[in-house]
N, CA, C and O of each residue as an XYZ file, in Angstrom:
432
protein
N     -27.475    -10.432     33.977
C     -27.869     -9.565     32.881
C     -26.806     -8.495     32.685
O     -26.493     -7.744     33.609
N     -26.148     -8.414     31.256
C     -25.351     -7.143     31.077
C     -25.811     -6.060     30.848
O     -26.924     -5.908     30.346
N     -24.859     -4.900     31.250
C     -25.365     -3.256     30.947
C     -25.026     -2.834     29.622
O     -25.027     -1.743     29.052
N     -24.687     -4.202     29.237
C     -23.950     -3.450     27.532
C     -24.989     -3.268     26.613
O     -26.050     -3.867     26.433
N     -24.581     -2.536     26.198
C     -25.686     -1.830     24.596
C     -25.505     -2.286     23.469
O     -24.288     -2.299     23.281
N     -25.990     -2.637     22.679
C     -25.576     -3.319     21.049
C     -25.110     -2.545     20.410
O     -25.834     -1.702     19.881
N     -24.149     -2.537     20.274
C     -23.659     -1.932     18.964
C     -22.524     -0.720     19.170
O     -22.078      0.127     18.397
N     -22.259     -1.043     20.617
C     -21.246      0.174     21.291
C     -19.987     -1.071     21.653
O     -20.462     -1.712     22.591
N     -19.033     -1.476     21.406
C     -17.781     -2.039     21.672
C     -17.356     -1.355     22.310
O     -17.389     -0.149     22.065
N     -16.650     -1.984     23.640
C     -16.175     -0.935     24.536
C     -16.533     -2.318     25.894
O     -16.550     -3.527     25.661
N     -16.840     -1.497     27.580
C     -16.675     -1.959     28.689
C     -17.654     -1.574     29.100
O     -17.710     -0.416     29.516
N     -18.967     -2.558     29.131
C     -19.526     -2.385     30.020
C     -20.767     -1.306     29.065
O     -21.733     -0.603     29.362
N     -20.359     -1.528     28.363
C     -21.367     -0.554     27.551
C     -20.751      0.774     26.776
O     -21.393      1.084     25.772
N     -19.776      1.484     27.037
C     -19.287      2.501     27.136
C     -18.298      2.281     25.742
O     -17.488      1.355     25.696
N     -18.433      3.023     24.885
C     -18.071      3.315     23.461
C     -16.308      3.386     24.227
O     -15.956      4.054     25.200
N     -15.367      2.325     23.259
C     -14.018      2.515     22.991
C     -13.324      4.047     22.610
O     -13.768      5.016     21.993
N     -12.115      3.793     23.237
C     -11.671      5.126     22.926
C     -11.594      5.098     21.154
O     -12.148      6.065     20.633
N     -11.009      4.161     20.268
C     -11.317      4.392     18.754
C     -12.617      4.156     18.788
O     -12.827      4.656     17.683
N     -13.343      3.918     19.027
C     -15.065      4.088     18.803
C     -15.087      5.667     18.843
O     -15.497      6.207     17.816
N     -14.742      6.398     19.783
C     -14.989      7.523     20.690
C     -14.420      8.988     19.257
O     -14.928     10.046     18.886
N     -13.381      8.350     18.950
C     -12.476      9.109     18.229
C     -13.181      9.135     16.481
O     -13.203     10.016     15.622
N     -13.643      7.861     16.515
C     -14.617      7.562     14.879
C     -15.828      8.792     14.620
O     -16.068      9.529     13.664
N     -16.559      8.580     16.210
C     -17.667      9.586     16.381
C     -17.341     10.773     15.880
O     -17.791     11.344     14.887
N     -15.923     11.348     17.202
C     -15.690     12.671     16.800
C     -15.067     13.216     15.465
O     -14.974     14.417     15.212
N     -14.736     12.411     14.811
C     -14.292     12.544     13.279
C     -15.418     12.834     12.637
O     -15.392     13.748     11.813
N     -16.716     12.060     12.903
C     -17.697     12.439     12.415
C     -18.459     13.312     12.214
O     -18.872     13.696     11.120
N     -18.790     13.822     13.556
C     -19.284     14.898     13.744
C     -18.998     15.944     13.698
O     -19.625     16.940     14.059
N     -17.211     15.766     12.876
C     -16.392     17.410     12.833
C     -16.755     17.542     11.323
O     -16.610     18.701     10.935
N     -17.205     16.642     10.324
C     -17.328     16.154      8.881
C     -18.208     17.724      8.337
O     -17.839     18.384      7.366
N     -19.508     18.104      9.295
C     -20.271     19.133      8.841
C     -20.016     20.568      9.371
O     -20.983     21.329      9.367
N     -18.658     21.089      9.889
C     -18.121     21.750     10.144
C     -16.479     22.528      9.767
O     -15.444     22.049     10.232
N     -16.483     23.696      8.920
C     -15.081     24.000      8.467
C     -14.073     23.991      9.208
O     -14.041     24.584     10.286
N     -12.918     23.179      8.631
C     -11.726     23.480      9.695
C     -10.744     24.255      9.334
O     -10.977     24.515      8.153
N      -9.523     24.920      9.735
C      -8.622     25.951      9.098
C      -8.928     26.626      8.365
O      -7.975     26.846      7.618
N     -10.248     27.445      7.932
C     -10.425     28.181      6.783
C     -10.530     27.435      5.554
O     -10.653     28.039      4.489
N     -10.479     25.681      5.625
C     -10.790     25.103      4.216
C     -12.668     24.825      4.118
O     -13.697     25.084      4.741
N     -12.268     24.242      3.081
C     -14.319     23.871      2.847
C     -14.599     22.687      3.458
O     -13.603     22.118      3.905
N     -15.578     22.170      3.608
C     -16.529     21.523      4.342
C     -16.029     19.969      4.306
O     -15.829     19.557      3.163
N     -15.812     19.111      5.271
C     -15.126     17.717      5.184
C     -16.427     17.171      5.528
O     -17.293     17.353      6.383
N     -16.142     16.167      4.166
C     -17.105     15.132      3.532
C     -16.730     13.664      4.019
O     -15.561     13.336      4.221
N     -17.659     12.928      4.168
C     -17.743     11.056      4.705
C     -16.645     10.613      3.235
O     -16.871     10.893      2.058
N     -15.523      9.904      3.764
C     -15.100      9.586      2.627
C     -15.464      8.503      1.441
O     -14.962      8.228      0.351
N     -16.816      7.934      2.352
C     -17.291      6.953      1.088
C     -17.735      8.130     -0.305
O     -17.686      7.791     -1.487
N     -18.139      9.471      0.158
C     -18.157      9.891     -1.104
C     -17.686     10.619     -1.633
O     -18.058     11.657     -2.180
N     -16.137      9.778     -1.438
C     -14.897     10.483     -2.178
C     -14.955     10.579     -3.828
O     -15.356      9.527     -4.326
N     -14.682     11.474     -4.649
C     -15.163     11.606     -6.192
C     -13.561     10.638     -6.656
O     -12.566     10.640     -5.932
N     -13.630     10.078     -7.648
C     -12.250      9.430     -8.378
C     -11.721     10.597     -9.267
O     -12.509     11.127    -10.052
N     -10.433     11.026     -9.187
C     -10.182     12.129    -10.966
C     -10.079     12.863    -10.170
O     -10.426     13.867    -10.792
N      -9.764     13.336     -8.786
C      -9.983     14.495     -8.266
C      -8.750     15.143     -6.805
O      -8.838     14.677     -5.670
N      -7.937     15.998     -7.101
C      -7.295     16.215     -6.122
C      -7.979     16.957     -4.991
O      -8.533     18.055     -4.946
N      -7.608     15.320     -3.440
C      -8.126     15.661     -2.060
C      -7.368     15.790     -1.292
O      -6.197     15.410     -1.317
N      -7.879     16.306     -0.550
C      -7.040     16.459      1.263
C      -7.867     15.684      1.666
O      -9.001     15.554      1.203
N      -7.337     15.014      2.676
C      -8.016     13.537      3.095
C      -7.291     13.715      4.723
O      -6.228     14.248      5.041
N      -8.225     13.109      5.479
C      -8.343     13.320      7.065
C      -7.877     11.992      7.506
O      -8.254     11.052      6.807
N      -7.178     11.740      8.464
C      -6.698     10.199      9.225
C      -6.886     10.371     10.216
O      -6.930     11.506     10.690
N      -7.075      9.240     10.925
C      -6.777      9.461     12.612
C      -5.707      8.110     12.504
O      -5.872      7.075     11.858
N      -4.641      8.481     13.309
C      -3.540      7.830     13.956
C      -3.285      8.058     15.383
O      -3.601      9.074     16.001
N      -2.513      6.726     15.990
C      -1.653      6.884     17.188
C      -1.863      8.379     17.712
O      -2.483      8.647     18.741
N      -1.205      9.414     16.781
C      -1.522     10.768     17.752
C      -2.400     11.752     17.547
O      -2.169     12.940     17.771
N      -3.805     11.132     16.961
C      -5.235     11.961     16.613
C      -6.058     12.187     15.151
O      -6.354     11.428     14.227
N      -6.182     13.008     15.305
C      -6.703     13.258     14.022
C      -5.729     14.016     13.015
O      -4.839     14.681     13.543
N      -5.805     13.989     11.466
C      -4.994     14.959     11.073
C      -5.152     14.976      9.691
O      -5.373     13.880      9.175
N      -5.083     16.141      8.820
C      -5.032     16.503      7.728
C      -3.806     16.336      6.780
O      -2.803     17.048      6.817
N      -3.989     15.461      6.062
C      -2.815     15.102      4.912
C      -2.278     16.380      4.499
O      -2.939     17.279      3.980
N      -0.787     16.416      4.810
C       0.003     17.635      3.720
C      -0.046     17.865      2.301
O      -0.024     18.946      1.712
N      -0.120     16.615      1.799
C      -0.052     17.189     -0.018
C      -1.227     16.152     -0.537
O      -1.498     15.229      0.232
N      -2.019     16.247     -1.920
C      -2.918     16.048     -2.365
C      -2.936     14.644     -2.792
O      -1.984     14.216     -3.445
N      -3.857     13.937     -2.510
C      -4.215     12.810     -3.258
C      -5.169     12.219     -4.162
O      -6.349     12.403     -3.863
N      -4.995     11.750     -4.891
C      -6.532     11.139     -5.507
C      -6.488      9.758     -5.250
O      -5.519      9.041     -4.999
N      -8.292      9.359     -5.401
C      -8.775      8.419     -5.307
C      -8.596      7.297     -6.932
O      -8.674      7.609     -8.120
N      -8.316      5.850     -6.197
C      -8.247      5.113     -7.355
C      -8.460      3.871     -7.344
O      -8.256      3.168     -6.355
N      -8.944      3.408     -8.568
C      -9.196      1.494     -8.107
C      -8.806      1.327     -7.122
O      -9.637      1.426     -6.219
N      -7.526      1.027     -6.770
C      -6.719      0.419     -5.993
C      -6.405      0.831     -4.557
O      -5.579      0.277     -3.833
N      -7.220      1.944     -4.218
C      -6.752      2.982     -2.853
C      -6.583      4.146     -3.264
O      -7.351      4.657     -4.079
N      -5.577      4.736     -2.783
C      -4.696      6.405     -3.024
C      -3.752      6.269     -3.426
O      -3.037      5.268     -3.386
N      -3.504      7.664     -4.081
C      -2.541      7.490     -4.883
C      -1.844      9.229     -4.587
O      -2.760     10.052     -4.582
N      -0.789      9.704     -4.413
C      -0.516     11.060     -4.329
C      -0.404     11.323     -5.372
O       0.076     10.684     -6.308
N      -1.105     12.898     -5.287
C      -1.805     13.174     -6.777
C      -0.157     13.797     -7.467
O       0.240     13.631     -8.620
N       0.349     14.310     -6.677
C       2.005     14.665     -7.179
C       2.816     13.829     -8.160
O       2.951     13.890     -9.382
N       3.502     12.718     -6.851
C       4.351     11.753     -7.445
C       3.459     10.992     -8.153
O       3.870     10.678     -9.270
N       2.080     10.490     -7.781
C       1.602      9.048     -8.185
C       1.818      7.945     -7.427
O       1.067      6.994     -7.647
N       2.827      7.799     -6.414
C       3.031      7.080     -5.580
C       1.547      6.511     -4.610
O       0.721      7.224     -4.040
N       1.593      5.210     -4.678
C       0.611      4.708     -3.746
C       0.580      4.924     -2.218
O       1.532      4.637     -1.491
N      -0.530      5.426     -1.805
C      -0.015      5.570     -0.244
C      -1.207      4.607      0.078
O      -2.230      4.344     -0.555
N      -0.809      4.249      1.065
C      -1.700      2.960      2.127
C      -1.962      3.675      3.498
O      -1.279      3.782      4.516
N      -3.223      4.132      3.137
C      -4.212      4.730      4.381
C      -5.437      4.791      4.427
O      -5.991      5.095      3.371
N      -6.127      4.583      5.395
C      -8.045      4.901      5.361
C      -7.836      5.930      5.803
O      -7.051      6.016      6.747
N      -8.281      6.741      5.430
C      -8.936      8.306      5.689
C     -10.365      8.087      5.841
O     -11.065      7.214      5.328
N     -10.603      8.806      6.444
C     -12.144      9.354      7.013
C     -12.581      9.666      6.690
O     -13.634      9.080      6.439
N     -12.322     11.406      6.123
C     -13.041     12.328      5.724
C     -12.051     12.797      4.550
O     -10.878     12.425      4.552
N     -12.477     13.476      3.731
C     -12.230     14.408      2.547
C     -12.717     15.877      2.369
O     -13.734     16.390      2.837
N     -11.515     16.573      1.389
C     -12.464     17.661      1.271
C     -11.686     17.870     -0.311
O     -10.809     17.079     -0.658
N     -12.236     19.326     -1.435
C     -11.497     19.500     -2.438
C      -9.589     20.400     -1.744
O      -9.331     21.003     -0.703
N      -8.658     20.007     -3.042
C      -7.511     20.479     -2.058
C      -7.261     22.106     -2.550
O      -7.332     22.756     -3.593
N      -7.039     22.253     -1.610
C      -6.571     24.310     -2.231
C      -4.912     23.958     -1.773
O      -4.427     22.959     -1.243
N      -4.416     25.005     -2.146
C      -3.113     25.472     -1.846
C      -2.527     25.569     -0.933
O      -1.344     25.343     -0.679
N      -3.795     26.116     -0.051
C      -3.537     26.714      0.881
C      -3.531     25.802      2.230
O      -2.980     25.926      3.324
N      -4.391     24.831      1.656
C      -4.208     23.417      2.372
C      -3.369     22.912      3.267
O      -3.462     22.572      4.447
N      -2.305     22.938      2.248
C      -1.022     22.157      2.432
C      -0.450     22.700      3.555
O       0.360     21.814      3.828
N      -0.323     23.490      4.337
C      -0.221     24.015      5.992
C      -1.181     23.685      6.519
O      -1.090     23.903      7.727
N      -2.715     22.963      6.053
C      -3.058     22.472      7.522
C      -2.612     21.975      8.494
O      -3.038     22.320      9.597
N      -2.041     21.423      8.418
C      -0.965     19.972      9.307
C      -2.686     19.473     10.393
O      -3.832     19.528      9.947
N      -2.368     19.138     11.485
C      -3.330     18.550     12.308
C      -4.708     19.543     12.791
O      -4.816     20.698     13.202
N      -5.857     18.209     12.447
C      -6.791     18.880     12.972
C      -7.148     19.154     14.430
O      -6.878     18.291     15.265
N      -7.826     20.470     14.850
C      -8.004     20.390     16.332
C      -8.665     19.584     16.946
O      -9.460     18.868     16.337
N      -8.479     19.479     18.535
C      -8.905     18.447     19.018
C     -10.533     19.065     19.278
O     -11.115     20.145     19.179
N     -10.907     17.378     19.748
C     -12.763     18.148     19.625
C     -12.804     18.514     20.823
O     -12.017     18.229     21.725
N     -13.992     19.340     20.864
C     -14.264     20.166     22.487
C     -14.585     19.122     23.192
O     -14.856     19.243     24.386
């Protein structure tokens, strides 16, 4: 008989480190980070709208430098227009002031 749990991927039962990292993205979603507004689930990202958009990569979590919008096709930087190829996580609206977020902190 296994100790594993349904629905946790991982060893033995025990949630993967990207499992681990999905969570904590999550649970940072209803909490302000850097003085910006509130990061939203990106399924309900608005289309027409310049975002700061959240990734996790290779070295964590992190807040996009310049603005993007949502479009048929993926993202698009709301600047150039250029397509960028990324899942983001989370979203929020973009301020100015944004654009120095650089990376989000790590979770407690």
């Amino acid at each position: 008989m296994s100790n594993r749990r349904p629905g946790l991927p991982g060893v033995g039962g025990r949630p993967s480190n990207a499992l681990k990292k999905m969570i904590q993205v999550k649970a940072r979603a209803d909490i302000s980070l850097n003085g910006g507004g509130m990061w939203n689930p990106i399924a309900s990202a608005p289309f027409g709208r310049n975002l700061e958009l959240a990734v996790i990569d290779e070295d964590g979590l992190h807040a996009l430098v310049f603005p993007c919008r949502k479009v048929q096709e993926g993202w698009r930087d709301a600047v150039t227009g250029v397509r960028v190829d990324i899942r983001p996580t989370h979203w929020r609206d973009w301020e100015a002031e944004n654009r120095q977020a650089g990376s989000l902190p790590a979770p407690a």
